Amino acid sequence: SKSIGNVIAPKDIIRDYGVDILRWWAASTEIKNDVGISRNVFNQARDSFSKVRNTIRFCLSNLYDFSDEADCVEPGELNEIDRWILSECSKLKQDVHNFYESYEFHRLTQSIHHFCTVTLSNQYLDIVKDRLYCSEKTGLDRRSTQTALFYLVETLIKLVAPILVFTSEDAYRFFNVSKKEDSVHLSTFDETNYVDYDDGLSQKWKDMFDIKTLVYKQLEERRKQKEIGSFLETKVSITLEKMIDY
């Protein structure tokens, strides 16, 4: 209410949080409902923004010795998990395009945040970190994952560019791509995908992560009962009642 002076000036938000977090909050807001605003709301927006930013940062940090012209692995030679994440990225790209077209900005921010938090951080990146850090530097396994990271970070930077205008520009400056414009906002968005969406592959890995969740739940119970000290101390055998044909 302006009459009682309980407003939060945008310049104060920009001073304390930065303009991109203000823009991220605005895009994340469901405008069909009453819009609430408070410091707590902006803290939540900052946390959501930070997850997206840190995911892009992690991808970029693992491309320091990668060249898209010299080191890219062909789609057919990628490890299956790398093809899976690029398949999921293709679906995200299409979904976000549709949300932009229909002005459903809150849905696109939700989709990007979920992709960074769950699909990437909790699933894919958690698995491939060892490969990035320990595998042969120029070996197929590491280059396959770097190829996936290259196309992931290119897609993410361009997907968030209309909203996170400064963050995307900053990330683009550190993105080592052979054909690069002076600004991310001058670049075009390639409608083709390095790996197209594969529904069968998506379902296969969904089942895999569902099994992983069940296994971790059982291991956590064993840990609480002090039967094991760490998940790394265990060896798990899984038996299926019937074969699954993908």
PDB file of N, CA and C in Angstrom, residues 6 36 40 42-43 86 127 154 196 205:
ATOM      1  N   ASN A   6       4.318   0.853   2.973  1.00  0.00           N
ATOM      2  CA  ASN A   6       4.987  -0.436   3.198  1.00  0.00           C
ATOM      3  C   ASN A   6       5.465  -1.059   1.876  1.00  0.00           C
ATOM      4  N   GLY A  36       2.645 -11.402  -4.107  1.00  0.00           N
ATOM      5  CA  GLY A  36       3.202 -11.038  -2.810  1.00  0.00           C
ATOM      6  C   GLY A  36       4.678 -10.721  -2.941  1.00  0.00           C
ATOM      7  N   ASN A  40      11.731 -12.172   2.229  1.00  0.00           N
ATOM      8  CA  ASN A  40      11.760 -13.636   2.188  1.00  0.00           C
ATOM      9  C   ASN A  40      11.510 -14.151   0.778  1.00  0.00           C
ATOM     10  N   PHE A  42      12.255 -12.604  -1.983  1.00  0.00           N
ATOM     11  CA  PHE A  42      13.459 -12.361  -2.775  1.00  0.00           C
ATOM     12  C   PHE A  42      14.609 -13.278  -2.367  1.00  0.00           C
ATOM     13  N   ASN A  43      14.639 -13.677  -1.110  1.00  0.00           N
ATOM     14  CA  ASN A  43      15.637 -14.663  -0.700  1.00  0.00           C
ATOM     15  C   ASN A  43      15.413 -15.990  -1.421  1.00  0.00           C
ATOM     16  N   LEU A  86      21.507 -35.164 -22.969  1.00  0.00           N
ATOM     17  CA  LEU A  86      21.280 -34.278 -24.114  1.00  0.00           C
ATOM     18  C   LEU A  86      19.873 -34.476 -24.674  1.00  0.00           C
ATOM     19  N   ILE A 127      26.828 -38.324 -11.094  1.00  0.00           N
ATOM     20  CA  ILE A 127      27.386 -39.559 -11.630  1.00  0.00           C
ATOM     21  C   ILE A 127      28.685 -39.312 -12.388  1.00  0.00           C
ATOM     22  N   GLU A 154      25.645 -24.315 -23.493  1.00  0.00           N
ATOM     23  CA  GLU A 154      25.228 -23.437 -24.591  1.00  0.00           C
ATOM     24  C   GLU A 154      23.714 -23.249 -24.571  1.00  0.00           C
ATOM     25  N   ASP A 196      18.492 -35.606 -30.432  1.00  0.00           N
ATOM     26  CA  ASP A 196      17.056 -35.376 -30.334  1.00  0.00           C
ATOM     27  C   ASP A 196      16.464 -36.112 -29.133  1.00  0.00           C
ATOM     28  N   TRP A 205      16.102 -44.391 -18.275  1.00  0.00           N
ATOM     29  CA  TRP A 205      16.869 -43.771 -17.193  1.00  0.00           C
ATOM     30  C   TRP A 205      15.974 -43.314 -16.050  1.00  0.00           C
TER      31      TRP A 205
END
